[in-house]
């Protein structure tokens, strides 16, 4: 099994891993100015997407441009999030030459979509592939790729602790090689309960003093998690931006 990183290694954003030049795992976009896309030209036989965040799925519609559509495998929530993100990208960059895809490509993406549940093995580009709950955002998956000799586990982003929005990952499929997300690998997070408590107390104090609290949060996953925290502590909140799509 030959593995190539087209982005995401040593940086955050535009994750893309090419296996044997034919199976593509994720194809993300880094939302810098100008946006950054994975390197090189790819023409994969199939694509598997770990989850619906921009840095893992943002550039997938650009693979729908010419010729046969490669099937795109993912969970149903990841498909829905990917289409929402693609439409948002068109809104932001669609009229500029920087946008690598069009509305037509997004429509073709829905034709190329193949959805799967966790634990259901399917065939992609000649490999047996299985998705497992990664506990990161709704629909997020670890991707296990098996060519009959080698089992490669691509973790994608994952979360082992408790969140209100999704269950923590408990899946530990056996593998010969692991490509592991490592953004927070050397960081010890404070206990979730105390962070939550401090957050709610700071909101209460600000409101009590007559203020208004604005919480900037990533649209997919974080925003919903913050809203669940507020609801659990009887704090009213209002929503705007991409998260309201
Ligand atoms: Zn993510």
Coordinates of C-alpha atoms and ligand atoms in Angstrom, one line a residue:
X1 CA 0.0 0.0 0.0
X2 CA 1.5 3.3 -1.1
X3 CA 0.3 6.4 0.9
X4 CA 0.7 10.0 -0.2
X5 CA -0.2 13.1 1.7
X6 CA -1.5 15.9 -0.6
X7 CA -2.1 18.3 2.3
X8 CA -2.8 18.4 6.0
X9 CA 0.5 16.8 7.1
X10 CA 2.4 19.4 9.2
X11 CA -0.4 21.9 8.8
X12 CA -4.0 22.4 9.7
X13 CA -6.4 22.4 6.8
X14 CA -6.8 20.8 3.3
X15 CA -6.4 17.2 4.5
X16 CA -6.1 14.7 1.7
X17 CA -4.5 11.2 1.6
X18 CA -4.1 9.3 -1.6
X19 CA -3.8 5.5 -1.4
X20 CA -2.1 3.7 -4.3
X21 CA -3.0 6.5 -6.6
X22 CA -6.6 5.4 -6.8
X23 CA -8.4 5.8 -3.4
X24 CA -8.7 9.3 -2.0
X25 CA -9.4 9.8 1.7
X26 CA -10.7 13.3 2.3
X27 CA -10.1 16.4 0.1
X28 CA -10.2 19.5 2.2
X29 CA -9.7 23.1 1.9
X30 CA -7.9 25.6 4.1
X31 CA -10.0 28.7 4.5
X32 CA -7.2 31.2 4.4
X33 CA -7.2 34.2 2.1
X34 CA -6.8 33.0 -0.7
X35 CA -8.1 29.5 0.1
X36 CA -5.6 26.7 -0.1
X37 CA -6.3 23.3 -1.8
X38 CA -4.5 20.0 -1.8
X39 CA -1.4 19.8 -4.0
X40 CA -1.1 17.9 -7.3
X41 CA -3.6 16.7 -9.8
X42 CA -5.7 13.7 -8.7
X43 CA -8.0 11.5 -10.7
X44 CA -9.2 8.9 -8.0
X45 CA -11.3 5.9 -8.7
X46 CA -13.2 6.5 -5.5
X47 CA -13.3 9.0 -2.6
X48 CA -14.1 8.3 1.1
X49 CA -14.8 11.3 3.4
X50 CA -14.2 11.1 7.1
X51 CA -16.5 14.0 8.2
X52 CA -18.2 17.2 7.1
X53 CA -15.7 19.9 8.1
X54 CA -14.2 22.2 5.5
X55 CA -10.6 21.1 6.1
X56 CA -11.6 17.5 5.2
X57 CA -14.4 17.8 2.6
X58 CA -14.2 21.4 1.2
X59 CA -12.6 20.6 -2.1
X60 CA -14.4 17.4 -2.9
X61 CA -16.8 19.1 -5.5
X62 CA -13.7 20.0 -7.5
X63 CA -13.3 16.2 -8.2
X64 CA -16.6 16.2 -10.1
X65 CA -15.3 18.3 -13.0
X66 CA -14.7 16.0 -16.0
X67 CA -15.3 12.5 -17.2
X68 CA -16.7 9.7 -15.0
X69 CA -17.7 10.8 -11.5
X70 CA -15.8 8.9 -8.8
X71 CA -18.2 7.6 -6.2
X72 CA -18.0 9.5 -3.0
X73 CA -18.5 7.4 0.1
X74 CA -19.6 8.9 3.5
X75 CA -22.3 8.8 6.1
X76 CA -25.6 10.6 5.5
X77 CA -24.8 13.5 7.9
X78 CA -21.5 14.0 6.2
X79 CA -23.2 14.2 2.8
X80 CA -25.6 16.8 4.0
X81 CA -22.9 18.9 5.7
X82 CA -20.7 18.7 2.6
X83 CA -23.4 20.0 0.3
X84 CA -24.2 22.9 2.8
X85 CA -20.5 23.8 2.9
X86 CA -20.1 23.6 -0.9
X87 CA -23.1 26.0 -1.3
X88 CA -21.6 28.4 1.3
X89 CA -18.2 28.3 -0.5
X90 CA -19.9 29.2 -3.8
X91 CA -21.6 32.1 -2.1
X92 CA -18.2 33.3 -0.7
X93 CA -15.9 32.6 -3.6
X94 CA -18.1 31.4 -6.5
X95 CA -17.6 34.5 -8.6
X96 CA -13.8 34.5 -8.2
X97 CA -11.3 32.4 -10.3
X98 CA -10.1 31.0 -6.9
X99 CA -13.2 28.8 -6.6
X100 CA -12.2 25.4 -8.0
X101 CA -15.8 24.2 -8.6
X102 CA -19.2 25.3 -9.9
X103 CA -22.9 24.8 -9.0
X104 CA -22.9 22.0 -11.6
X105 CA -20.1 20.2 -9.8
X106 CA -22.1 20.4 -6.6
X107 CA -25.1 18.8 -8.4
X108 CA -22.9 16.1 -9.8
X109 CA -21.6 15.5 -6.2
X110 CA -25.1 14.5 -5.1
X111 CA -25.2 12.0 -8.0
X112 CA -21.8 10.6 -7.0
X113 CA -22.8 10.2 -3.3
X114 CA -22.9 6.7 -1.7
X115 CA -24.0 6.8 1.9
X116 CA -23.1 4.1 4.5
X117 CA -23.8 3.5 8.2
X118 CA -21.1 2.8 10.8
X119 CA -19.8 -0.8 10.7
X120 CA -21.2 -1.6 7.1
X121 CA -18.3 -2.8 5.0
X122 CA -18.4 -1.6 1.3
X123 CA -16.2 -1.8 -1.7
X124 CA -14.3 1.3 -3.0
X125 CA -11.7 1.3 -5.7
X126 CA -11.1 -2.4 -5.1
X127 CA -10.6 -2.0 -1.3
X128 CA -12.9 -3.1 1.5
X129 CA -13.8 0.0 3.5
X130 CA -15.6 0.3 6.8
X131 CA -16.6 3.5 8.7
X132 CA -16.6 3.7 12.5
X133 CA -18.0 6.4 14.8
X134 CA -15.2 8.9 15.5
X135 CA -17.1 10.9 18.1
X136 CA -16.1 14.3 16.6
X137 CA -19.3 15.7 15.0
X138 CA -22.5 14.1 13.7
X139 CA -21.6 11.5 11.0
X140 CA -17.8 11.7 11.7
X141 CA -15.9 8.5 10.9
X142 CA -12.7 6.6 11.3
X143 CA -12.0 5.0 7.9
X144 CA -10.6 1.4 7.8
X145 CA -9.1 0.4 4.4
X146 CA -8.3 -3.2 3.7
X147 CA -6.6 -4.5 0.5
X148 CA -6.6 -8.1 1.7
X149 CA -3.1 -7.9 3.0
X150 CA -2.8 -4.6 4.8
X151 CA -5.4 -2.8 7.0
X152 CA -4.9 1.0 7.1
X153 CA -6.8 3.0 9.6
X154 CA -7.3 6.7 8.9
X155 CA -8.7 8.2 12.1
X156 CA -9.9 11.6 10.8
X157 CA -10.7 14.0 13.6
X158 CA -11.9 12.1 16.6
X159 CA -13.0 12.7 20.2
X160 CA -12.7 10.3 23.1
X161 CA -14.4 12.5 25.7
X162 CA -18.0 13.2 26.5
X163 CA -19.8 15.8 24.4
X164 CA -23.4 16.8 24.5
X165 CA -23.9 16.6 20.7
X166 CA -22.3 13.2 19.9
X167 CA -21.2 10.1 21.7
X168 CA -17.4 9.6 22.2
X169 CA -15.6 7.2 20.0
X170 CA -15.1 3.7 21.4
X171 CA -14.2 2.0 18.1
X172 CA -10.7 0.6 18.0
X173 CA -10.6 -1.5 14.8
X174 CA -7.4 -3.6 14.4
X175 CA -5.0 -2.2 11.9
X176 CA -1.4 -2.7 10.5
X177 CA -0.9 1.0 10.0
X178 CA -2.6 4.1 11.5
X179 CA -2.7 7.6 10.1
X180 CA -3.7 9.6 13.2
X181 CA -5.1 13.1 13.5
X182 CA -2.7 14.9 15.9
X183 CA -3.7 18.5 16.2
X184 CA -4.0 18.4 20.0
X185 CA -1.7 15.4 20.6
X186 CA 0.5 17.2 23.1
X187 CA -2.2 19.3 24.8
X188 CA -3.9 18.3 28.1
X189 CA -7.4 19.7 28.1
X190 CA -8.9 21.0 31.3
X191 CA -11.8 18.8 32.6
X192 CA -14.9 19.4 30.5
X193 CA -17.2 20.0 33.5
X194 CA -15.1 22.9 34.9
X195 CA -14.7 24.5 31.5
X196 CA -18.5 24.4 31.0
X197 CA -19.0 25.8 34.5
X198 CA -16.6 28.7 33.9
X199 CA -18.3 29.5 30.5
X200 CA -21.8 29.6 32.0
X201 CA -20.7 31.7 35.0
X202 CA -19.0 34.2 32.7
X203 CA -22.2 34.5 30.6
X204 CA -24.3 34.9 33.7
X205 CA -22.0 37.6 35.2
X206 CA -21.9 39.6 31.9
X207 CA -25.7 39.5 31.5
X208 CA -26.2 40.4 35.2
X209 CA -24.0 43.5 34.6
X210 CA -26.3 44.5 31.7
X211 CA -24.1 43.1 28.9
X212 CA -24.6 40.9 25.9
X213 CA -22.4 37.9 25.1
X214 CA -21.4 37.1 21.6
X215 CA -19.9 33.7 21.1
X216 CA -18.0 33.2 17.9
X217 CA -17.9 29.5 17.1
X218 CA -17.2 27.1 14.2
X219 CA -20.5 26.6 12.4
X220 CA -20.5 22.8 12.3
X221 CA -20.3 21.0 15.7
X222 CA -19.1 23.7 18.0
X223 CA -22.1 26.0 17.6
X224 CA -24.5 23.2 18.3
X225 CA -22.5 22.0 21.3
X226 CA -22.5 25.6 22.7
X227 CA -26.2 25.8 22.2
X228 CA -26.7 22.5 24.1
X229 CA -24.5 23.8 27.0
X230 CA -26.6 26.9 27.1
X231 CA -29.9 24.9 27.1
X232 CA -28.7 22.7 29.9
X233 CA -28.0 25.8 32.0
X234 CA -31.2 27.7 31.0
X235 CA -29.3 30.4 29.1
X236 CA -31.2 31.8 26.2
X237 CA -29.3 32.1 22.9
X238 CA -29.8 33.2 19.4
X239 CA -28.1 32.0 16.2
X240 CA -26.8 33.6 13.0
X241 CA -24.4 32.8 10.2
X242 CA -23.7 29.5 8.4
X243 CA -24.8 27.5 11.4
X244 CA -28.4 28.7 10.8
X245 CA -28.3 27.0 7.4
Ligands
LIG1 ZN1 -13.1 18.2 12.1

